[in-house]
């Protein structure tokens, strides 16, 4: 049963990617977004699912659980992903970072009470954010077109191809016990959405076209991560020399849309959520 569940998840991503490529006749002049017609429709679908299901659940979660408990939940979820992050760091040749991730996992899983306490960060072992899509990018694989997957949200073709492996390598998808896996998965979705509840209004005020804003932010963010920050931030429709800095509030707002439209956010850093909770 669990194998069927896993394979159906992977087939969903592949089927959505294939359907988008087939419907690619609705193209636009944006070279990064040749599937804009399909993408806008799927963006609206994911947005409605978020408004009807995910956001209300996150609001209840935030209202019922006190902040210290939610922090502990976030720490446990983050700890589960550290081994996959370590592997991708090593595949990219960043062995020091990979060893740091493994030490984080070992330290938090033992002295940190199965990850409930993030004592590794206090010990000087920072939390990293790596996935197979970034690894492929570091290996020189082109990102391909921008695509919005149902439930999984914004991706590039490269990230969509890497998604099944990221799912299999990242907890909770590698948990064999189906009830446990589904519980952890649901908690991850609701917790990830809850830490971004305070920034929805900022996003609405920051962008006239939410779809275009999220798309441009996502692509900029992924390119920034693939290059480990060695890339200037340039936002569309702004003159590079005259534009004023947009500031962290707008960055967090864009991240809100990216996160909230990804019902299965398996590769997002805890740092964005932490900043949002502090605001």
PDB file of C-alpha atoms in Angstrom:
ATOM      1  CA  UNK A   1       0.000   0.000   0.000  1.00  0.00           C
ATOM      2  CA  UNK A   2       2.753   2.416   0.929  1.00  0.00           C
ATOM      3  CA  UNK A   3       4.590   1.718  -2.330  1.00  0.00           C
ATOM      4  CA  UNK A   4       1.443   2.543  -4.264  1.00  0.00           C
ATOM      5  CA  UNK A   5       1.059   5.769  -2.291  1.00  0.00           C
ATOM      6  CA  UNK A   6       4.650   6.787  -2.983  1.00  0.00           C
ATOM      7  CA  UNK A   7       4.549   5.978  -6.667  1.00  0.00           C
ATOM      8  CA  UNK A   8       1.267   7.836  -7.113  1.00  0.00           C
ATOM      9  CA  UNK A   9       2.877  10.965  -5.670  1.00  0.00           C
ATOM     10  CA  UNK A  10       5.742  10.738  -8.105  1.00  0.00           C
ATOM     11  CA  UNK A  11       3.406  10.035 -11.028  1.00  0.00           C
ATOM     12  CA  UNK A  12       1.322  13.081 -10.098  1.00  0.00           C
ATOM     13  CA  UNK A  13       4.291  15.409 -10.556  1.00  0.00           C
ATOM     14  CA  UNK A  14       5.348  13.741 -13.814  1.00  0.00           C
ATOM     15  CA  UNK A  15       1.788  13.745 -15.183  1.00  0.00           C
ATOM     16  CA  UNK A  16       1.317  17.404 -14.355  1.00  0.00           C
ATOM     17  CA  UNK A  17       4.596  18.270 -16.044  1.00  0.00           C
ATOM     18  CA  UNK A  18       3.617  16.289 -19.146  1.00  0.00           C
ATOM     19  CA  UNK A  19       0.188  17.915 -19.280  1.00  0.00           C
ATOM     20  CA  UNK A  20       1.741  21.352 -19.051  1.00  0.00           C
ATOM     21  CA  UNK A  21       4.139  20.619 -21.885  1.00  0.00           C
ATOM     22  CA  UNK A  22       1.294  19.285 -24.034  1.00  0.00           C
ATOM     23  CA  UNK A  23      -0.762  22.435 -23.435  1.00  0.00           C
ATOM     24  CA  UNK A  24       2.229  24.647 -24.141  1.00  0.00           C
ATOM     25  CA  UNK A  25       0.478  26.176 -27.161  1.00  0.00           C
ATOM     26  CA  UNK A  26      -0.789  28.932 -24.851  1.00  0.00           C
ATOM     27  CA  UNK A  27       2.593  30.643 -24.830  1.00  0.00           C
ATOM     28  CA  UNK A  28       3.657  34.195 -24.075  1.00  0.00           C
ATOM     29  CA  UNK A  29       6.609  36.376 -24.938  1.00  0.00           C
ATOM     30  CA  UNK A  30       8.321  35.707 -21.600  1.00  0.00           C
ATOM     31  CA  UNK A  31      11.149  33.230 -22.297  1.00  0.00           C
ATOM     32  CA  UNK A  32      11.113  32.067 -18.668  1.00  0.00           C
ATOM     33  CA  UNK A  33       7.371  31.376 -18.747  1.00  0.00           C
ATOM     34  CA  UNK A  34       6.268  29.892 -22.090  1.00  0.00           C
ATOM     35  CA  UNK A  35       3.416  28.046 -20.325  1.00  0.00           C
ATOM     36  CA  UNK A  36       1.894  31.132 -18.716  1.00  0.00           C
ATOM     37  CA  UNK A  37      -1.683  30.315 -19.676  1.00  0.00           C
ATOM     38  CA  UNK A  38      -1.569  26.941 -17.963  1.00  0.00           C
ATOM     39  CA  UNK A  39       0.516  28.282 -15.083  1.00  0.00           C
ATOM     40  CA  UNK A  40      -1.927  31.077 -14.257  1.00  0.00           C
ATOM     41  CA  UNK A  41      -4.801  28.602 -14.170  1.00  0.00           C
ATOM     42  CA  UNK A  42      -2.915  26.244 -11.884  1.00  0.00           C
ATOM     43  CA  UNK A  43      -1.761  29.151  -9.723  1.00  0.00           C
ATOM     44  CA  UNK A  44      -5.416  30.125  -9.198  1.00  0.00           C
ATOM     45  CA  UNK A  45      -6.339  26.519  -8.384  1.00  0.00           C
ATOM     46  CA  UNK A  46      -3.585  26.216  -5.769  1.00  0.00           C
ATOM     47  CA  UNK A  47      -4.526  29.606  -4.370  1.00  0.00           C
ATOM     48  CA  UNK A  48      -8.127  28.499  -3.882  1.00  0.00           C
ATOM     49  CA  UNK A  49      -7.060  25.256  -2.205  1.00  0.00           C
ATOM     50  CA  UNK A  50      -4.897  27.293   0.138  1.00  0.00           C
ATOM     51  CA  UNK A  51      -7.729  29.692   0.993  1.00  0.00           C
ATOM     52  CA  UNK A  52     -10.305  26.960   1.533  1.00  0.00           C
ATOM     53  CA  UNK A  53      -8.233  24.243   3.216  1.00  0.00           C
ATOM     54  CA  UNK A  54      -4.640  25.038   4.145  1.00  0.00           C
ATOM     55  CA  UNK A  55      -4.859  28.573   5.505  1.00  0.00           C
ATOM     56  CA  UNK A  56      -7.879  27.871   7.779  1.00  0.00           C
ATOM     57  CA  UNK A  57      -6.126  24.779   9.150  1.00  0.00           C
ATOM     58  CA  UNK A  58      -3.005  26.840   9.790  1.00  0.00           C
ATOM     59  CA  UNK A  59      -5.029  29.487  11.608  1.00  0.00           C
ATOM     60  CA  UNK A  60      -6.547  26.851  13.893  1.00  0.00           C
ATOM     61  CA  UNK A  61      -3.103  25.341  14.463  1.00  0.00           C
ATOM     62  CA  UNK A  62      -1.705  28.720  15.470  1.00  0.00           C
ATOM     63  CA  UNK A  63      -4.650  29.477  17.741  1.00  0.00           C
ATOM     64  CA  UNK A  64      -4.564  26.126  19.553  1.00  0.00           C
ATOM     65  CA  UNK A  65      -0.826  25.577  20.039  1.00  0.00           C
ATOM     66  CA  UNK A  66       1.331  28.073  21.977  1.00  0.00           C
ATOM     67  CA  UNK A  67       4.461  29.493  20.399  1.00  0.00           C
ATOM     68  CA  UNK A  68       6.968  27.234  22.247  1.00  0.00           C
ATOM     69  CA  UNK A  69       5.144  24.128  21.022  1.00  0.00           C
ATOM     70  CA  UNK A  70       5.056  25.390  17.428  1.00  0.00           C
ATOM     71  CA  UNK A  71       8.772  26.170  17.622  1.00  0.00           C
ATOM     72  CA  UNK A  72       9.453  22.622  18.779  1.00  0.00           C
ATOM     73  CA  UNK A  73       7.365  21.208  15.923  1.00  0.00           C
ATOM     74  CA  UNK A  74       9.330  23.297  13.429  1.00  0.00           C
ATOM     75  CA  UNK A  75      12.607  22.098  14.916  1.00  0.00           C
ATOM     76  CA  UNK A  76      11.596  18.423  14.610  1.00  0.00           C
ATOM     77  CA  UNK A  77      10.485  18.860  10.991  1.00  0.00           C
ATOM     78  CA  UNK A  78      13.674  20.700  10.116  1.00  0.00           C
ATOM     79  CA  UNK A  79      15.777  18.005  11.737  1.00  0.00           C
ATOM     80  CA  UNK A  80      14.152  15.293   9.627  1.00  0.00           C
ATOM     81  CA  UNK A  81      15.362  16.977   6.443  1.00  0.00           C
ATOM     82  CA  UNK A  82      18.995  17.451   7.440  1.00  0.00           C
ATOM     83  CA  UNK A  83      20.319  14.085   6.115  1.00  0.00           C
ATOM     84  CA  UNK A  84      18.956  14.806   2.619  1.00  0.00           C
ATOM     85  CA  UNK A  85      20.416  18.303   2.773  1.00  0.00           C
ATOM     86  CA  UNK A  86      23.752  16.799   3.801  1.00  0.00           C
ATOM     87  CA  UNK A  87      23.727  14.403   0.848  1.00  0.00           C
ATOM     88  CA  UNK A  88      23.027  17.190  -1.636  1.00  0.00           C
ATOM     89  CA  UNK A  89      25.749  19.363  -0.155  1.00  0.00           C
ATOM     90  CA  UNK A  90      28.217  16.535  -0.638  1.00  0.00           C
ATOM     91  CA  UNK A  91      27.007  15.853  -4.177  1.00  0.00           C
ATOM     92  CA  UNK A  92      27.773  19.516  -4.898  1.00  0.00           C
ATOM     93  CA  UNK A  93      31.292  19.121  -3.527  1.00  0.00           C
ATOM     94  CA  UNK A  94      30.557  21.062  -0.346  1.00  0.00           C
ATOM     95  CA  UNK A  95      31.832  18.414   2.032  1.00  0.00           C
ATOM     96  CA  UNK A  96      32.324  20.732   5.008  1.00  0.00           C
ATOM     97  CA  UNK A  97      28.693  21.849   4.809  1.00  0.00           C
ATOM     98  CA  UNK A  98      27.561  18.250   4.361  1.00  0.00           C
ATOM     99  CA  UNK A  99      29.434  17.105   7.444  1.00  0.00           C
ATOM    100  CA  UNK A 100      27.990  20.050   9.339  1.00  0.00           C
ATOM    101  CA  UNK A 101      24.486  18.925   8.367  1.00  0.00           C
ATOM    102  CA  UNK A 102      25.178  15.373   9.560  1.00  0.00           C
ATOM    103  CA  UNK A 103      26.544  16.712  12.834  1.00  0.00           C
ATOM    104  CA  UNK A 104      23.418  18.860  13.182  1.00  0.00           C
ATOM    105  CA  UNK A 105      21.229  15.813  12.715  1.00  0.00           C
ATOM    106  CA  UNK A 106      23.204  13.708  15.175  1.00  0.00           C
ATOM    107  CA  UNK A 107      23.342  16.441  17.811  1.00  0.00           C
ATOM    108  CA  UNK A 108      19.696  17.473  17.585  1.00  0.00           C
ATOM    109  CA  UNK A 109      18.462  13.872  17.380  1.00  0.00           C
ATOM    110  CA  UNK A 110      20.222  12.960  20.631  1.00  0.00           C
ATOM    111  CA  UNK A 111      20.867  15.897  22.943  1.00  0.00           C
ATOM    112  CA  UNK A 112      18.122  17.848  21.226  1.00  0.00           C
ATOM    113  CA  UNK A 113      15.466  15.260  22.135  1.00  0.00           C
ATOM    114  CA  UNK A 114      14.785  13.932  18.618  1.00  0.00           C
ATOM    115  CA  UNK A 115      15.081  17.414  17.171  1.00  0.00           C
ATOM    116  CA  UNK A 116      12.672  19.129  19.536  1.00  0.00           C
ATOM    117  CA  UNK A 117      15.477  21.488  20.560  1.00  0.00           C
ATOM    118  CA  UNK A 118      17.754  23.060  17.963  1.00  0.00           C
ATOM    119  CA  UNK A 119      20.899  22.990  20.029  1.00  0.00           C
ATOM    120  CA  UNK A 120      23.017  22.532  16.894  1.00  0.00           C
ATOM    121  CA  UNK A 121      22.369  26.129  15.812  1.00  0.00           C
ATOM    122  CA  UNK A 122      23.371  27.305  19.268  1.00  0.00           C
ATOM    123  CA  UNK A 123      26.548  25.259  18.874  1.00  0.00           C
ATOM    124  CA  UNK A 124      27.441  27.085  15.653  1.00  0.00           C
ATOM    125  CA  UNK A 125      26.143  24.562  13.125  1.00  0.00           C
ATOM    126  CA  UNK A 126      23.915  26.569  10.775  1.00  0.00           C
ATOM    127  CA  UNK A 127      20.820  25.218   9.034  1.00  0.00           C
ATOM    128  CA  UNK A 128      21.348  24.794   5.283  1.00  0.00           C
ATOM    129  CA  UNK A 129      18.843  24.530   2.452  1.00  0.00           C
ATOM    130  CA  UNK A 130      19.770  22.177  -0.384  1.00  0.00           C
ATOM    131  CA  UNK A 131      17.815  19.838  -2.660  1.00  0.00           C
ATOM    132  CA  UNK A 132      18.355  17.802  -5.795  1.00  0.00           C
ATOM    133  CA  UNK A 133      17.168  20.636  -8.040  1.00  0.00           C
ATOM    134  CA  UNK A 134      19.968  22.819  -6.720  1.00  0.00           C
ATOM    135  CA  UNK A 135      22.419  19.957  -7.103  1.00  0.00           C
ATOM    136  CA  UNK A 136      21.457  19.490 -10.754  1.00  0.00           C
ATOM    137  CA  UNK A 137      21.852  23.221 -11.256  1.00  0.00           C
ATOM    138  CA  UNK A 138      25.354  23.115  -9.797  1.00  0.00           C
ATOM    139  CA  UNK A 139      26.131  20.263 -12.194  1.00  0.00           C
ATOM    140  CA  UNK A 140      25.202  22.489 -15.116  1.00  0.00           C
ATOM    141  CA  UNK A 141      21.694  21.212 -15.876  1.00  0.00           C
ATOM    142  CA  UNK A 142      19.569  24.044 -17.284  1.00  0.00           C
ATOM    143  CA  UNK A 143      16.528  25.095 -15.310  1.00  0.00           C
ATOM    144  CA  UNK A 144      14.065  24.892 -18.214  1.00  0.00           C
ATOM    145  CA  UNK A 145      10.712  26.651 -18.262  1.00  0.00           C
ATOM    146  CA  UNK A 146       8.822  27.862 -15.219  1.00  0.00           C
ATOM    147  CA  UNK A 147       5.891  25.616 -14.318  1.00  0.00           C
ATOM    148  CA  UNK A 148       3.238  25.555 -11.585  1.00  0.00           C
ATOM    149  CA  UNK A 149       2.359  22.032 -10.467  1.00  0.00           C
ATOM    150  CA  UNK A 150      -0.961  21.170  -8.828  1.00  0.00           C
ATOM    151  CA  UNK A 151      -0.497  21.123  -5.022  1.00  0.00           C
ATOM    152  CA  UNK A 152       3.304  21.288  -5.331  1.00  0.00           C
ATOM    153  CA  UNK A 153       3.298  24.855  -6.585  1.00  0.00           C
ATOM    154  CA  UNK A 154       6.039  26.811  -8.413  1.00  0.00           C
ATOM    155  CA  UNK A 155       8.853  24.855 -10.006  1.00  0.00           C
ATOM    156  CA  UNK A 156      11.161  24.888 -12.991  1.00  0.00           C
ATOM    157  CA  UNK A 157      11.295  21.864 -15.285  1.00  0.00           C
ATOM    158  CA  UNK A 158      14.603  20.927 -13.660  1.00  0.00           C
ATOM    159  CA  UNK A 159      13.066  21.130 -10.174  1.00  0.00           C
ATOM    160  CA  UNK A 160       9.985  19.211 -11.312  1.00  0.00           C
ATOM    161  CA  UNK A 161      12.143  16.376 -12.642  1.00  0.00           C
ATOM    162  CA  UNK A 162      14.052  16.318  -9.340  1.00  0.00           C
ATOM    163  CA  UNK A 163      10.849  16.406  -7.273  1.00  0.00           C
ATOM    164  CA  UNK A 164      10.201  12.632  -7.033  1.00  0.00           C
ATOM    165  CA  UNK A 165      13.739  12.024  -5.749  1.00  0.00           C
ATOM    166  CA  UNK A 166      13.446  14.935  -3.318  1.00  0.00           C
ATOM    167  CA  UNK A 167      10.200  13.435  -2.059  1.00  0.00           C
ATOM    168  CA  UNK A 168      11.716   9.988  -1.590  1.00  0.00           C
ATOM    169  CA  UNK A 169      14.860  11.327   0.083  1.00  0.00           C
ATOM    170  CA  UNK A 170      13.155  13.876   2.304  1.00  0.00           C
ATOM    171  CA  UNK A 171      11.130  12.964   5.333  1.00  0.00           C
ATOM    172  CA  UNK A 172       8.262  12.281   5.812  1.00  0.00           C
ATOM    173  CA  UNK A 173       8.056  10.595   2.411  1.00  0.00           C
ATOM    174  CA  UNK A 174      10.611   7.942   3.348  1.00  0.00           C
ATOM    175  CA  UNK A 175       8.571   6.793   6.353  1.00  0.00           C
ATOM    176  CA  UNK A 176       7.122   3.352   5.588  1.00  0.00           C
ATOM    177  CA  UNK A 177       4.312   3.445   8.150  1.00  0.00           C
ATOM    178  CA  UNK A 178       1.480   5.121   6.263  1.00  0.00           C
ATOM    179  CA  UNK A 179      -0.463   6.675   9.216  1.00  0.00           C
ATOM    180  CA  UNK A 180       2.748   8.077  10.672  1.00  0.00           C
ATOM    181  CA  UNK A 181       3.871   9.424   7.307  1.00  0.00           C
ATOM    182  CA  UNK A 182       0.532  11.089   6.654  1.00  0.00           C
ATOM    183  CA  UNK A 183       0.505  12.636  10.130  1.00  0.00           C
ATOM    184  CA  UNK A 184       3.998  14.061   9.708  1.00  0.00           C
ATOM    185  CA  UNK A 185       3.155  15.272   6.205  1.00  0.00           C
ATOM    186  CA  UNK A 186      -0.017  17.019   7.363  1.00  0.00           C
ATOM    187  CA  UNK A 187       1.812  18.616  10.256  1.00  0.00           C
ATOM    188  CA  UNK A 188       4.564  19.833   7.926  1.00  0.00           C
ATOM    189  CA  UNK A 189       2.046  21.445   5.569  1.00  0.00           C
ATOM    190  CA  UNK A 190       0.033  23.145   8.293  1.00  0.00           C
ATOM    191  CA  UNK A 191       3.075  24.283  10.280  1.00  0.00           C
ATOM    192  CA  UNK A 192       4.813  25.649   7.202  1.00  0.00           C
ATOM    193  CA  UNK A 193       1.734  27.680   6.321  1.00  0.00           C
ATOM    194  CA  UNK A 194       1.189  28.916   9.869  1.00  0.00           C
ATOM    195  CA  UNK A 195       4.571  30.630  10.158  1.00  0.00           C
ATOM    196  CA  UNK A 196       3.678  32.762   7.133  1.00  0.00           C
ATOM    197  CA  UNK A 197       0.193  33.852   8.173  1.00  0.00           C
ATOM    198  CA  UNK A 198       1.293  37.340   9.168  1.00  0.00           C
ATOM    199  CA  UNK A 199       2.631  38.332   5.752  1.00  0.00           C
ATOM    200  CA  UNK A 200      -0.386  37.770   3.465  1.00  0.00           C
ATOM    201  CA  UNK A 201      -1.505  41.387   3.609  1.00  0.00           C
ATOM    202  CA  UNK A 202       2.004  42.607   2.791  1.00  0.00           C
ATOM    203  CA  UNK A 203       1.980  40.507  -0.352  1.00  0.00           C
ATOM    204  CA  UNK A 204      -1.399  41.873  -1.446  1.00  0.00           C
ATOM    205  CA  UNK A 205      -0.136  45.432  -1.041  1.00  0.00           C
ATOM    206  CA  UNK A 206       3.216  44.757  -2.705  1.00  0.00           C
ATOM    207  CA  UNK A 207       2.091  43.364  -6.051  1.00  0.00           C
ATOM    208  CA  UNK A 208      -0.603  44.224  -8.567  1.00  0.00           C
ATOM    209  CA  UNK A 209      -0.063  40.904 -10.333  1.00  0.00           C
ATOM    210  CA  UNK A 210       0.500  38.255  -7.667  1.00  0.00           C
ATOM    211  CA  UNK A 211       1.202  35.538 -10.203  1.00  0.00           C
ATOM    212  CA  UNK A 212       3.972  37.486 -11.944  1.00  0.00           C
ATOM    213  CA  UNK A 213       5.424  38.601  -8.621  1.00  0.00           C
ATOM    214  CA  UNK A 214       5.581  35.060  -7.255  1.00  0.00           C
ATOM    215  CA  UNK A 215       7.018  33.733 -10.515  1.00  0.00           C
ATOM    216  CA  UNK A 216       9.769  36.339 -10.673  1.00  0.00           C
ATOM    217  CA  UNK A 217      10.622  35.894  -7.007  1.00  0.00           C
ATOM    218  CA  UNK A 218      10.715  32.116  -7.269  1.00  0.00           C
ATOM    219  CA  UNK A 219      13.027  32.137 -10.282  1.00  0.00           C
ATOM    220  CA  UNK A 220      15.301  34.733  -8.687  1.00  0.00           C
ATOM    221  CA  UNK A 221      15.356  32.767  -5.435  1.00  0.00           C
ATOM    222  CA  UNK A 222      16.219  29.465  -7.108  1.00  0.00           C
ATOM    223  CA  UNK A 223      19.007  31.012  -9.180  1.00  0.00           C
ATOM    224  CA  UNK A 224      20.346  32.668  -6.045  1.00  0.00           C
ATOM    225  CA  UNK A 225      20.370  29.341  -4.194  1.00  0.00           C
ATOM    226  CA  UNK A 226      21.966  27.373  -7.027  1.00  0.00           C
ATOM    227  CA  UNK A 227      24.795  29.913  -7.066  1.00  0.00           C
ATOM    228  CA  UNK A 228      25.005  30.020  -3.258  1.00  0.00           C
ATOM    229  CA  UNK A 229      24.233  33.714  -3.219  1.00  0.00           C
ATOM    230  CA  UNK A 230      26.754  34.714  -5.870  1.00  0.00           C
ATOM    231  CA  UNK A 231      24.204  36.643  -7.889  1.00  0.00           C
ATOM    232  CA  UNK A 232      22.798  40.144  -7.736  1.00  0.00           C
ATOM    233  CA  UNK A 233      19.115  40.526  -7.013  1.00  0.00           C
ATOM    234  CA  UNK A 234      17.383  42.128  -9.991  1.00  0.00           C
ATOM    235  CA  UNK A 235      13.606  42.403  -9.965  1.00  0.00           C
ATOM    236  CA  UNK A 236      11.675  42.726 -13.201  1.00  0.00           C
ATOM    237  CA  UNK A 237      10.377  46.176 -14.187  1.00  0.00           C
ATOM    238  CA  UNK A 238      12.962  47.954 -12.028  1.00  0.00           C
ATOM    239  CA  UNK A 239      15.898  49.879 -13.414  1.00  0.00           C
ATOM    240  CA  UNK A 240      18.967  48.350 -11.806  1.00  0.00           C
ATOM    241  CA  UNK A 241      20.644  51.678 -11.078  1.00  0.00           C
ATOM    242  CA  UNK A 242      17.692  53.832 -10.020  1.00  0.00           C
ATOM    243  CA  UNK A 243      15.444  51.391  -8.150  1.00  0.00           C
ATOM    244  CA  UNK A 244      15.337  51.645  -4.370  1.00  0.00           C
ATOM    245  CA  UNK A 245      15.858  48.452  -2.368  1.00  0.00           C
ATOM    246  CA  UNK A 246      12.612  46.554  -1.939  1.00  0.00           C
ATOM    247  CA  UNK A 247      13.470  45.467   1.572  1.00  0.00           C
ATOM    248  CA  UNK A 248      12.916  42.346   3.614  1.00  0.00           C
ATOM    249  CA  UNK A 249       9.161  42.867   3.972  1.00  0.00           C
ATOM    250  CA  UNK A 250       8.616  42.426   0.249  1.00  0.00           C
ATOM    251  CA  UNK A 251      10.966  39.445   0.118  1.00  0.00           C
ATOM    252  CA  UNK A 252       9.042  37.787   2.928  1.00  0.00           C
ATOM    253  CA  UNK A 253       5.766  38.610   1.185  1.00  0.00           C
ATOM    254  CA  UNK A 254       6.929  36.934  -1.998  1.00  0.00           C
ATOM    255  CA  UNK A 255       8.133  33.957  -0.014  1.00  0.00           C
ATOM    256  CA  UNK A 256       4.663  33.784   1.535  1.00  0.00           C
ATOM    257  CA  UNK A 257       3.073  33.232  -1.849  1.00  0.00           C
ATOM    258  CA  UNK A 258       5.667  30.668  -2.862  1.00  0.00           C
ATOM    259  CA  UNK A 259       5.237  28.769   0.397  1.00  0.00           C
ATOM    260  CA  UNK A 260       1.452  29.049   0.687  1.00  0.00           C
ATOM    261  CA  UNK A 261       0.917  27.810  -2.857  1.00  0.00           C
ATOM    262  CA  UNK A 262       3.074  24.748  -2.202  1.00  0.00           C
ATOM    263  CA  UNK A 263       0.958  22.351  -0.194  1.00  0.00           C
ATOM    264  CA  UNK A 264       3.912  19.996   0.029  1.00  0.00           C
ATOM    265  CA  UNK A 265       6.789  22.358   0.790  1.00  0.00           C
ATOM    266  CA  UNK A 266       9.564  19.823   1.155  1.00  0.00           C
ATOM    267  CA  UNK A 267      12.537  22.006   0.324  1.00  0.00           C
ATOM    268  CA  UNK A 268      12.011  25.312   1.990  1.00  0.00           C
ATOM    269  CA  UNK A 269      14.301  26.725   4.699  1.00  0.00           C
ATOM    270  CA  UNK A 270      13.055  27.397   8.205  1.00  0.00           C
ATOM    271  CA  UNK A 271      14.725  30.809   8.153  1.00  0.00           C
ATOM    272  CA  UNK A 272      11.958  32.542   6.206  1.00  0.00           C
ATOM    273  CA  UNK A 273       9.309  31.232   8.535  1.00  0.00           C
ATOM    274  CA  UNK A 274      11.305  32.233  11.569  1.00  0.00           C
ATOM    275  CA  UNK A 275      11.574  35.794  10.319  1.00  0.00           C
ATOM    276  CA  UNK A 276       7.865  35.908   9.646  1.00  0.00           C
ATOM    277  CA  UNK A 277       7.031  34.745  13.180  1.00  0.00           C
ATOM    278  CA  UNK A 278       9.240  37.406  14.672  1.00  0.00           C
ATOM    279  CA  UNK A 279       7.430  40.171  12.841  1.00  0.00           C
TER     280      UNK A 279
END
